[in-house]
Amino acid sequence: MLQPLLAIIVGLIVGAIAIAIVGGDILETYKEMWKGAFGSFYFLTNTLSRATPIILIGLGVALAFRAGFFNMGSEGQMVLGALSAAVTAIYLPGPGWFKLIGAIVAAIISGGIWSAFAGWLDAKFRMNLLITTLLLNYIATLFAGYFVAYPLKDRSGSAAMAQTVMIDKSAWLPKLFQGMSLHAGFILAIIGMIGLYLYMKYTVRGYEIRMLGANPLFASYGGVERSKLVLVSMFASGGFAGLAGAVEVLGTQYRYLEGALTTPGYAWSGIMATLLANSHPIGTAVAAILLAALQTGGMGMERNTDVPLEVSEIIQAALILFVSAKFTYSFIKRRKKARG
Amino acid sequence: MDQLFDVSLFSSTLRMITPILLAALGGAICARVGLFNVGLEGLMLIGAFSAIVGNHYTGNVWLAVLFAIFCTLLFSLLFAYMSINLRANVIVVGIALNFLAAGITTFALRALFNVKGAYYNKDMVGLPKWDIPLIDQIPGIGKWLSMVLSGHSPLVYLSFVLVLLLQLFLFKTVTGFRLLAAGENATAARSIGMKVTRIQYGAILLCGVLCGLAGAQLSLGNVTMFNEGMTSGRGFIALVATMLGQSNPLGVAASSLLFGFMEALSLRLQGFAMPTHFTMMVPYVVTILAMIVFKDKSYLSEARKANESSR
């Protein structure tokens, strides 16, 4: 717990320096930032709705990281999930709830399969997972881009945007509060968080995953089949990312719009949340909300002060940089040694 | 078809690949010492931005390029310090560096030039265009060659010279062999008294210089302006080119050519209102296929082991 807290303090100090450089009032700016993120019920729900896809992606990445797999492919998995959710919700016949569930399941499966494909390449050809997942990102976004630019393009409106037609209102994820942007996807994210926490802690498979990540040799000695676990954990990891895409489409955009998922950088924020929380499921969700708060707070800050939005990006980068270094720990250890 | 594959396609391929090639060479050097540098994107972005800053304040293109190199060197020092001295996970540091670069450049764009999105100034002078002398005298293909090869920025030519120099350096010099040995098996290298840490620092700094050049070519060679996030994934493409080229300078050059050609071709197809998604996909698919063929290079499995055990 100590290390993330120290990192947050360091991040805020770095942010304060940046604010001072552009000549802003540090306390005033941070106050505006806080107001923009949590200042009112509206802003709070706004932050939580931005956090929703980040939490889901973070959970997926956390699962893969725990097993020792660097899944960098959340972006592609999310995009494919979003595309299949949109397509299913548009074309699946039946009542609204049926479309909704079908869309979510389709998203989880397509995200999962795309991710498991990278896992399969690792298990079968020993290809570096980090690279294959990165590569598959490009292929997935280009693939989805092609579909919404040509065969599935919405030609009804006058706007020349690469997007699908709008999903029928009956298949939308309900909003949690009247007039607020927060939707039921947030509940799915919280369920996912608790589910993943319990799964990792109490099931045999969860134990195997943790063991494989902590000590691959010990795990294989204990009879853990790495190649099988790669497929399973990568499928689950991609499934989370696919779900993230689905809730964005079904709860916020109501259609697949080219760039709507990649431009805000949800996938990278999710990875960042996982890194901040050292792959702990609950910690990941907390970190995701923190990152979303920095982003929405930054917007609020820009509205009300002269300090640019980019300060929050600097804080985020400083956070992750300091968490990634084991510097605080070794620093404290060294000091203890020097004293004793 | 003639319209599609005309001279300017090849000429623009050369321009397109230079940033990718330079960064990929840097990535290759890092990969050879067992450090997988995911931060190429961020380093290149810092290079592109500081080149513009240097140009704005000094008014001299060459000083601007030097300033870009200086800034990326500072950044790669941070990378080296975090990953070597503080033993943070290399990949995590690389990702963090990308975030930091994106944040700092957009922030500084606002703080220094008070603009948002892009900075352009008509007084800024880009890198000069050099012509290769005597090339159009070659009988037969001379004219075509001169149209493709002449008229690029010096960095374009420098990048190809660097490919050869690095190839010779890595495989024909003692220092190069030491560098390879440090990546192959750091413990063994240390046991015979090699300064592995120093070699790794050297490799990362060299990578920084190359990424600085890549960024400068991007913001002063291809265009003379800076856009927020103007590297737009080129650093990751460079990373892929490093992998496809097996961290071998000549191989990296060949794979960068493939990427650059596909990018130029996609731009051209866009002009014809044809779907470009599949042509742009080709390099990635080729890389995956190539990875199946050239698998299990020892230094890569070393790097992989380092990745896996670190979590």
XYZ file of C-alpha atoms in Angstrom:
651
model
C 0.000 0.000 0.000
C 2.868 2.332 0.878
C 4.371 2.404 -2.587
C 1.251 3.490 -4.516
C 0.555 6.181 -1.918
C 4.067 7.553 -2.217
C 3.681 7.476 -5.974
C 0.494 9.519 -5.763
C 2.270 12.097 -3.618
C 5.169 12.230 -6.068
C 2.694 12.509 -8.960
C 0.953 15.422 -7.296
C 4.282 17.138 -6.613
C 5.299 16.750 -10.265
C 1.884 18.103 -11.234
C 2.379 21.048 -8.882
C 5.699 21.850 -10.555
C 4.005 21.753 -13.956
C 1.228 24.042 -12.700
C 3.791 26.438 -11.268
C 5.639 26.515 -14.598
C 2.570 27.740 -16.460
C 1.970 30.229 -13.684
C -1.146 28.752 -12.119
C -2.131 28.775 -8.464
C -1.317 25.247 -7.268
C -3.943 24.884 -4.545
C -6.627 26.596 -6.587
C -5.870 24.365 -9.573
C -6.007 21.169 -7.560
C -9.252 22.350 -6.013
C -10.752 22.845 -9.470
C -9.443 19.446 -10.470
C -11.111 17.826 -7.474
C -14.332 19.670 -8.242
C -14.195 18.540 -11.861
C -13.840 14.920 -10.797
C -15.943 14.600 -7.648
C -17.343 18.097 -7.058
C -20.986 17.250 -7.633
C -23.099 14.169 -8.156
C -23.065 14.850 -11.886
C -19.271 15.028 -12.037
C -18.927 11.948 -9.833
C -21.123 9.850 -12.122
C -19.250 11.261 -15.090
C -15.964 10.099 -13.594
C -17.366 6.675 -12.780
C -18.730 6.236 -16.284
C -15.341 7.121 -17.737
C -13.772 4.664 -15.312
C -16.053 1.795 -16.381
C -14.163 0.629 -19.496
C -10.850 1.352 -17.786
C -11.782 -0.893 -14.854
C -12.826 -3.737 -17.139
C -9.706 -3.522 -19.261
C -7.551 -3.197 -16.181
C -9.084 -6.342 -14.705
C -8.376 -8.272 -17.880
C -4.803 -7.073 -18.052
C -4.360 -7.762 -14.339
C -5.413 -11.364 -14.838
C -2.916 -11.819 -17.657
C -0.133 -10.015 -15.763
C -0.743 -12.199 -12.726
C -0.152 -15.234 -14.913
C 3.021 -13.581 -16.213
C 1.697 -12.682 -19.658
C 2.155 -9.200 -21.005
C -1.149 -8.675 -22.728
C -0.734 -5.391 -24.582
C -3.563 -6.200 -26.939
C -6.463 -4.794 -24.935
C -7.079 -2.136 -27.530
C -7.669 -4.591 -30.348
C -9.651 -6.931 -28.134
C -11.816 -4.045 -26.970
C -12.383 -2.807 -30.516
C -13.395 -6.240 -31.756
C -15.665 -6.670 -28.748
C -17.278 -3.329 -29.435
C -17.754 -4.103 -33.121
C -19.318 -7.497 -32.458
C -21.539 -6.044 -29.741
C -22.781 -3.388 -32.151
C -23.314 -5.857 -34.989
C -25.131 -8.341 -32.742
C -27.348 -5.679 -31.212
C -28.244 -4.354 -34.656
C -28.897 -7.610 -36.488
C -29.971 -10.156 -33.848
C -33.744 -10.587 -33.981
C -35.777 -10.794 -30.782
C -36.682 -8.658 -27.794
C -34.377 -5.957 -26.443
C -33.035 -7.878 -23.446
C -32.164 -10.781 -25.732
C -30.229 -8.484 -28.078
C -28.467 -6.920 -25.131
C -27.329 -10.192 -23.638
C -26.442 -11.559 -27.056
C -24.330 -8.492 -27.746
C -22.466 -8.764 -24.462
C -21.794 -12.478 -24.939
C -20.648 -11.904 -28.520
C -18.274 -9.180 -27.359
C -16.752 -11.340 -24.644
C -16.301 -14.240 -27.043
C -14.767 -12.195 -29.855
C -12.419 -10.290 -27.545
C -11.515 -13.537 -25.843
C -10.822 -15.450 -29.035
C -8.682 -12.645 -30.435
C -6.656 -12.624 -27.241
C -6.506 -16.414 -27.006
C -5.140 -16.439 -30.553
C -2.087 -14.596 -29.261
C -1.960 -17.111 -26.421
C -2.110 -19.944 -28.931
C 0.751 -18.433 -30.936
C 2.728 -18.322 -27.698
C 1.888 -21.890 -26.703
C 2.387 -23.357 -30.161
C 5.252 -21.311 -31.633
C 6.720 -19.700 -28.500
C 6.118 -16.284 -30.034
C 6.640 -13.347 -27.727
C 3.210 -12.475 -26.399
C 4.047 -8.821 -25.953
C 4.788 -8.452 -29.650
C 1.953 -10.570 -30.990
C -0.646 -8.758 -28.901
C 0.704 -5.399 -30.075
C 0.563 -6.560 -33.689
C -2.929 -7.940 -33.323
C -4.059 -4.513 -32.088
C -3.292 -2.964 -35.440
C -4.911 -5.779 -37.361
C -8.068 -5.589 -35.228
C -8.473 -1.815 -35.439
C -7.857 -1.827 -39.198
C -10.295 -4.712 -39.598
C -13.013 -2.957 -37.608
C -12.209 0.287 -39.412
C -12.792 -1.415 -42.748
C -16.187 -2.750 -41.681
C -17.552 0.559 -40.510
C -16.058 2.430 -43.453
C -17.527 0.113 -46.087
C -20.006 -2.743 -45.588
C -21.577 -1.657 -42.295
C -21.387 2.063 -42.784
C -24.382 4.110 -41.752
C -25.522 5.726 -44.989
C -28.801 7.065 -43.662
C -27.486 10.267 -42.121
C -25.758 13.080 -43.914
C -22.651 12.832 -41.719
C -19.787 11.104 -43.505
C -18.498 9.451 -40.350
C -17.284 5.878 -40.289
C -19.913 4.424 -38.003
C -22.632 1.792 -37.872
C -26.311 2.632 -37.638
C -27.671 3.305 -34.177
C -28.663 0.380 -32.005
C -32.343 -0.003 -31.215
C -33.221 1.753 -27.984
C -34.560 -1.433 -26.390
C -31.072 -2.961 -26.421
C -29.349 -0.101 -24.642
C -27.750 -0.630 -21.253
C -29.960 1.306 -18.836
C -28.649 4.473 -17.217
C -28.345 4.180 -13.463
C -29.609 7.685 -12.739
C -31.911 9.901 -14.725
C -29.941 12.368 -16.832
C -26.515 11.107 -15.799
C -24.027 9.372 -18.042
C -23.381 6.471 -15.648
C -24.844 3.241 -17.028
C -25.321 -0.342 -15.927
C -21.916 -1.235 -17.328
C -20.423 0.126 -14.112
C -22.283 -2.550 -12.144
C -20.913 -5.175 -14.527
C -17.426 -3.801 -13.873
C -17.892 -4.016 -10.098
C -19.244 -7.572 -10.405
C -16.248 -8.402 -12.569
C -13.905 -6.949 -9.981
C -15.374 -8.956 -7.091
C -15.614 -12.070 -9.237
C -11.990 -11.843 -10.324
C -10.834 -11.174 -6.770
C -12.629 -14.237 -5.420
C -11.562 -16.343 -8.380
C -7.888 -15.509 -7.994
C -7.982 -15.979 -4.252
C -10.115 -19.053 -3.714
C -10.109 -21.290 -6.784
C -7.530 -23.844 -7.819
C -7.219 -22.300 -11.282
C -6.686 -18.905 -9.721
C -3.930 -20.328 -7.568
C -2.341 -21.915 -10.625
C -2.429 -18.608 -12.454
C -0.783 -16.785 -9.572
C 1.818 -19.525 -9.234
C 2.646 -19.446 -12.937
C 3.198 -15.726 -12.783
C 5.197 -15.757 -9.562
C 7.449 -18.664 -10.365
C 7.043 -20.448 -13.703
C 9.526 -23.193 -12.863
C 7.858 -24.029 -9.573
C 4.476 -24.027 -11.290
C 5.577 -26.464 -13.972
C 7.184 -28.644 -11.291
C 3.854 -28.657 -9.513
C 2.115 -29.890 -12.651
C 0.668 -26.655 -13.982
C 0.278 -26.936 -17.740
C 1.548 -23.645 -19.052
C 0.235 -24.030 -22.582
C -3.295 -24.722 -21.365
C -3.214 -21.880 -18.886
C -2.000 -19.431 -21.543
C -5.124 -20.080 -23.558
C -7.488 -19.897 -20.606
C -6.062 -16.792 -19.009
C -5.619 -14.970 -22.298
C -9.222 -15.800 -23.239
C -10.469 -14.412 -19.941
C -8.229 -11.382 -20.261
C -9.482 -10.604 -23.758
C -13.034 -11.315 -22.640
C -12.793 -8.502 -20.116
C -11.475 -6.163 -22.809
C -14.281 -7.248 -25.149
C -16.798 -6.565 -22.396
C -15.280 -3.112 -21.947
C -15.900 -2.445 -25.626
C -19.452 -3.784 -25.339
C -20.449 -1.574 -22.404
C -19.068 1.483 -24.159
C -21.107 0.680 -27.266
C -24.278 -0.380 -25.450
C -24.139 2.162 -22.651
C -22.564 5.316 -24.093
C -22.130 5.431 -27.873
C -25.089 3.265 -28.947
C -23.215 2.459 -32.165
C -19.716 1.531 -33.233
C -18.001 4.769 -34.126
C -14.494 4.617 -35.571
C -11.991 5.979 -33.062
C -14.491 6.424 -30.234
C -12.709 3.758 -28.192
C -9.127 4.247 -29.288
C -8.901 8.047 -29.093
C -9.564 8.352 -25.336
C -6.863 5.724 -24.784
C -8.983 3.465 -22.581
C -6.753 0.491 -23.258
C -3.577 2.229 -22.152
C -5.304 3.714 -19.126
C -6.423 0.210 -18.192
C -2.875 -1.080 -18.450
C -1.741 1.876 -16.371
C -4.336 1.105 -13.674
C -3.129 -2.485 -13.509
C 0.466 -1.394 -13.159
C -0.420 1.099 -10.444
C -2.235 -1.564 -8.452
C 0.362 -4.245 -9.074
C -2.319 -6.445 -10.702
C -4.553 -6.663 -7.645
C -8.199 -6.767 -8.862
C -9.705 -4.396 -6.288
C -6.680 -2.137 -6.397
C -6.963 -2.058 -10.189
C -10.542 -0.811 -9.970
C -9.548 1.857 -7.450
C -6.622 2.929 -9.622
C -8.890 3.039 -12.679
C -11.271 5.385 -10.875
C -8.293 7.491 -9.804
C -7.031 7.746 -13.384
C -10.496 8.547 -14.692
C -10.776 11.211 -11.995
C -7.478 12.729 -13.116
C -8.815 12.838 -16.670
C -12.257 14.282 -15.913
C -10.738 16.522 -13.235
C -8.261 17.784 -15.784
C -11.149 18.778 -18.041
C -12.793 20.640 -15.182
C -9.519 22.341 -14.391
C -9.154 23.470 -17.982
C -12.684 24.886 -17.992
C -12.136 27.014 -14.915
C -8.441 27.921 -14.850
C -5.744 28.792 -17.370
C -3.864 25.603 -16.606
C -3.952 23.204 -19.569
C -5.490 19.754 -19.406
C -2.122 18.152 -20.101
C -1.073 18.594 -16.473
C -3.157 15.556 -15.626
C -1.329 13.547 -18.267
C 1.960 14.485 -16.664
C 0.659 13.434 -13.258
C -0.466 10.106 -14.682
C 2.886 9.459 -16.324
C 4.798 10.385 -13.180
C 2.577 8.072 -11.147
C 3.261 5.038 -13.243
C 6.939 5.844 -13.636
C 7.433 5.894 -9.896
C 5.303 2.867 -9.246
C 7.254 0.917 -11.813
C 10.557 1.664 -10.179
C 11.114 -0.282 -7.027
C 12.831 2.829 -5.877
C 10.882 3.740 -2.792
C 11.335 0.306 -1.323
C 15.014 0.034 -1.980
C 15.428 3.598 -0.769
C 13.748 2.822 2.529
C 15.680 -0.409 2.888
C 18.934 1.378 2.271
C 18.110 3.976 4.865
C 17.241 1.307 7.383
C 20.515 -0.440 6.694
C 22.423 2.791 7.059
C 20.829 3.376 10.441
C 21.169 -0.151 11.766
C -1.117 0.472 -62.463
C 1.447 2.865 -63.921
C -0.160 5.650 -62.008
C -0.061 3.607 -58.840
C 3.595 2.633 -58.980
C 5.167 5.811 -60.248
C 8.371 7.465 -59.143
C 6.887 9.512 -56.356
C 5.609 6.364 -54.648
C 9.162 5.092 -54.208
C 10.434 8.515 -53.347
C 7.826 8.956 -50.630
C 8.570 5.439 -49.370
C 12.111 6.564 -48.628
C 10.848 9.599 -46.755
C 8.288 7.587 -44.811
C 10.652 4.936 -43.608
C 13.440 7.135 -42.332
C 11.906 7.870 -38.904
C 10.838 4.256 -38.546
C 14.225 2.965 -39.667
C 16.207 5.200 -37.324
C 14.074 4.312 -34.324
C 14.090 0.640 -35.250
C 17.888 0.649 -35.374
C 17.846 2.103 -31.872
C 15.422 -0.575 -30.794
C 17.653 -3.225 -32.315
C 20.675 -2.031 -30.340
C 18.647 -2.106 -27.143
C 17.264 -5.547 -27.925
C 20.810 -6.775 -28.509
C 21.814 -5.901 -24.963
C 18.723 -7.622 -23.645
C 16.634 -4.528 -22.970
C 13.421 -4.409 -24.899
C 12.724 -0.731 -25.461
C 8.981 -0.140 -25.704
C 9.619 3.571 -25.220
C 10.719 4.239 -28.814
C 7.437 5.997 -29.501
C 7.932 8.398 -26.625
C 11.589 9.031 -27.434
C 10.723 9.816 -31.025
C 7.979 12.173 -29.934
C 10.387 14.012 -27.637
C 12.833 14.219 -30.544
C 10.219 15.626 -32.902
C 9.082 18.207 -30.387
C 12.491 19.345 -29.223
C 13.637 19.669 -32.826
C 10.877 22.194 -33.368
C 11.688 23.935 -30.104
C 15.352 24.125 -31.085
C 14.438 25.450 -34.493
C 12.166 28.071 -32.996
C 14.723 29.410 -30.528
C 17.978 29.090 -32.450
C 16.704 29.502 -35.987
C 19.282 26.989 -37.111
C 18.292 23.565 -38.373
C 21.475 21.831 -37.313
C 21.373 23.241 -33.806
C 17.757 22.101 -33.702
C 18.778 18.554 -34.575
C 21.475 18.662 -31.911
C 18.956 19.919 -29.384
C 16.602 17.074 -30.312
C 19.416 14.589 -29.739
C 20.240 16.203 -26.412
C 16.638 15.972 -25.189
C 16.160 12.368 -26.220
C 19.470 11.562 -24.564
C 18.123 12.966 -21.302
C 15.014 10.862 -21.694
C 16.906 7.708 -22.493
C 19.090 8.343 -19.447
C 15.895 8.222 -17.416
C 14.984 4.954 -19.114
C 18.437 3.530 -18.433
C 18.491 4.652 -14.817
C 15.048 3.241 -14.064
C 15.553 -0.068 -15.804
C 19.209 -0.737 -14.959
C 19.847 0.939 -11.615
C 16.403 0.775 -10.061
C 15.697 -2.556 -11.757
C 12.183 -1.591 -12.750
C 10.556 -3.767 -15.372
C 11.891 -2.590 -18.746
C 8.548 -2.862 -20.476
C 6.717 -0.976 -17.773
C 9.310 1.797 -17.868
C 8.961 1.944 -21.634
C 5.195 2.321 -21.401
C 5.547 4.967 -18.702
C 8.021 6.840 -20.874
C 5.516 6.918 -23.719
C 2.918 8.445 -21.431
C 5.391 10.922 -20.060
C 6.503 11.978 -23.529
C 2.940 12.469 -24.711
C 2.124 14.489 -21.608
C 5.260 16.624 -21.615
C 5.106 17.487 -25.306
C 1.446 18.521 -25.294
C 2.001 20.390 -22.042
C 5.112 22.169 -23.290
C 3.394 22.969 -26.581
C 0.867 24.866 -24.535
C 3.396 26.362 -22.122
C 6.009 27.447 -24.692
C 4.005 28.341 -27.779
C 0.592 28.833 -26.203
C -1.104 26.732 -28.867
C -3.122 23.559 -28.717
C -2.866 20.678 -31.140
C -0.173 21.818 -33.534
C 2.578 24.375 -33.852
C 3.468 25.817 -37.208
C 5.466 28.892 -38.046
C 6.181 29.946 -41.602
C 9.570 31.380 -40.629
C 10.847 27.973 -39.607
C 13.171 26.345 -42.086
C 13.133 22.573 -42.457
C 16.042 20.307 -43.203
C 17.650 21.040 -46.559
C 17.116 18.739 -49.510
C 20.244 17.189 -50.889
C 20.738 15.909 -54.388
C 23.071 13.063 -55.114
C 25.619 14.325 -57.655
C 26.276 12.448 -60.894
C 23.521 9.890 -60.273
C 21.491 11.012 -63.276
C 24.529 10.349 -65.463
C 24.123 6.589 -65.055
C 22.950 5.316 -68.422
C 19.483 3.816 -68.649
C 18.113 3.999 -65.148
C 19.920 7.177 -64.103
C 16.962 9.460 -64.505
C 14.630 7.215 -62.543
C 17.218 6.678 -59.815
C 17.852 10.356 -59.417
C 14.140 11.078 -59.139
C 13.744 8.448 -56.434
C 16.977 8.942 -54.534
C 17.745 12.623 -54.862
C 16.145 15.499 -53.065
C 15.823 14.005 -49.601
C 16.915 15.445 -46.287
C 20.435 14.550 -45.131
C 18.945 12.411 -42.372
C 17.457 10.089 -44.974
C 20.910 9.409 -46.374
C 22.419 9.283 -42.913
C 19.978 6.564 -41.878
C 21.162 4.272 -44.652
C 24.791 4.955 -43.874
C 24.035 4.151 -40.248
C 22.575 0.792 -41.228
C 25.900 -0.221 -42.741
C 27.937 1.294 -39.924
C 25.903 -0.474 -37.260
C 26.099 -3.757 -39.137
C 29.892 -3.451 -39.220
C 30.003 -2.245 -35.623
C 27.932 -5.116 -34.249
C 29.498 -7.957 -36.167
C 33.035 -6.830 -37.004
C 34.353 -4.871 -34.022
C 35.410 -5.951 -30.557
C 33.072 -3.488 -28.875
C 30.254 -4.854 -30.992
C 31.012 -8.378 -29.893
C 31.094 -7.245 -26.281
C 27.707 -5.659 -26.763
C 26.305 -8.854 -28.211
C 27.825 -10.878 -25.399
C 26.304 -8.624 -22.765
C 22.902 -9.270 -24.269
C 23.422 -12.956 -24.872
C 24.360 -13.783 -21.312
C 24.885 -10.928 -18.923
C 26.081 -13.115 -16.075
C 28.739 -14.814 -18.158
C 29.828 -11.476 -19.573
C 30.131 -10.055 -16.089
C 32.123 -13.045 -14.920
C 34.900 -12.315 -17.404
C 35.091 -8.760 -16.174
C 33.011 -6.950 -18.742
C 31.255 -3.817 -17.611
C 27.776 -4.948 -18.594
C 26.042 -1.984 -17.012
C 28.228 0.433 -18.917
C 27.554 -1.394 -22.180
C 23.808 -1.322 -21.542
C 23.960 2.389 -20.794
C 25.888 2.939 -24.011
C 23.333 1.010 -26.036
C 20.402 2.901 -24.557
C 22.079 6.256 -25.142
C 22.858 5.301 -28.727
C 19.207 4.390 -29.101
C 18.337 7.806 -27.717
C 20.481 9.541 -30.340
C 18.850 7.518 -33.103
C 15.354 8.264 -31.831
C 16.243 11.957 -31.627
C 17.254 11.865 -35.283
C 14.075 9.985 -36.112
C 11.995 12.637 -34.423
C 13.897 15.446 -36.118
C 13.291 13.878 -39.512
C 9.609 13.620 -38.645
C 9.119 17.243 -37.627
C 11.777 18.993 -39.739
C 12.242 16.660 -42.700
C 8.843 15.342 -43.743
C 7.001 18.500 -42.695
C 8.089 21.584 -40.769
C 5.691 21.574 -37.865
C 4.759 19.723 -34.711
C 1.473 17.938 -34.151
C 0.286 16.623 -30.832
C 1.167 12.913 -30.832
C 2.623 13.231 -34.330
C 4.529 9.956 -34.089
C 1.092 8.272 -34.237
C 2.306 4.763 -33.508
C 5.503 4.917 -35.576
C 7.513 3.958 -32.505
C 5.528 0.779 -32.163
C 5.887 0.110 -35.874
C 9.626 0.560 -35.378
C 9.455 -1.956 -32.570
C 7.772 -4.402 -34.888
C 10.360 -3.674 -37.591
C 13.040 -4.485 -35.014
C 11.402 -7.816 -34.339
C 10.853 -8.607 -38.002
C 14.443 -7.678 -38.778
C 15.694 -9.932 -35.995
C 17.529 -6.958 -34.449
C 19.956 -7.175 -37.322
C 20.668 -3.756 -38.903
C 20.318 -5.010 -42.475
C 17.205 -6.973 -41.587
C 15.762 -3.978 -39.786
C 16.394 -1.865 -42.880
C 14.609 -4.408 -45.066
C 11.600 -4.655 -42.782
C 11.407 -0.864 -42.435
C 11.359 -0.688 -46.241
C 8.380 -3.023 -46.234
C 6.527 -0.893 -43.677
C 7.377 2.355 -45.439
C 6.344 0.991 -48.809
C 3.011 -0.193 -47.442
C 2.399 3.165 -45.778
C 3.188 5.043 -48.981
C 1.059 2.621 -50.993
C -1.863 3.044 -48.600
C -1.632 6.806 -48.898
C -1.651 6.426 -52.650
C -4.643 4.084 -52.617
C -6.477 6.592 -50.481
C -6.015 9.002 -53.371
C -7.858 6.505 -55.555
C -10.627 6.148 -52.922
C -9.837 2.495 -52.410
C -9.961 0.736 -49.036
C -6.530 1.005 -47.490
C -7.217 -1.090 -44.421
C -5.930 -4.298 -45.906
C -2.773 -2.873 -47.446
C -1.980 -1.272 -44.104
C -2.545 -4.609 -42.416
C -0.005 -6.425 -44.576
C 3.170 -5.557 -42.620
C 1.659 -6.754 -39.359
C 0.467 -10.012 -40.851
C 3.850 -10.506 -42.502
C 5.560 -9.883 -39.174
C 3.462 -12.510 -37.437
C 4.184 -15.002 -40.202
C 7.871 -14.112 -40.106
C 7.963 -14.666 -36.383
C 6.768 -18.206 -36.944
C 9.627 -18.790 -39.363
C 12.443 -17.094 -37.477
C 11.586 -18.160 -33.995
C 13.692 -18.857 -30.984
C 16.677 -16.646 -31.495
C 18.680 -17.021 -28.373
C 18.805 -13.356 -27.417
C 15.066 -13.104 -27.828
C 14.406 -16.016 -25.552
C 16.750 -14.350 -23.078
C 14.697 -11.203 -23.291
C 11.574 -13.259 -22.947
C 12.871 -14.969 -19.845
C 13.684 -11.581 -18.387
C 10.140 -10.448 -19.095
C 8.453 -13.453 -17.688
C 10.352 -13.838 -14.496
C 10.054 -10.207 -13.647
C 6.392 -10.292 -12.845
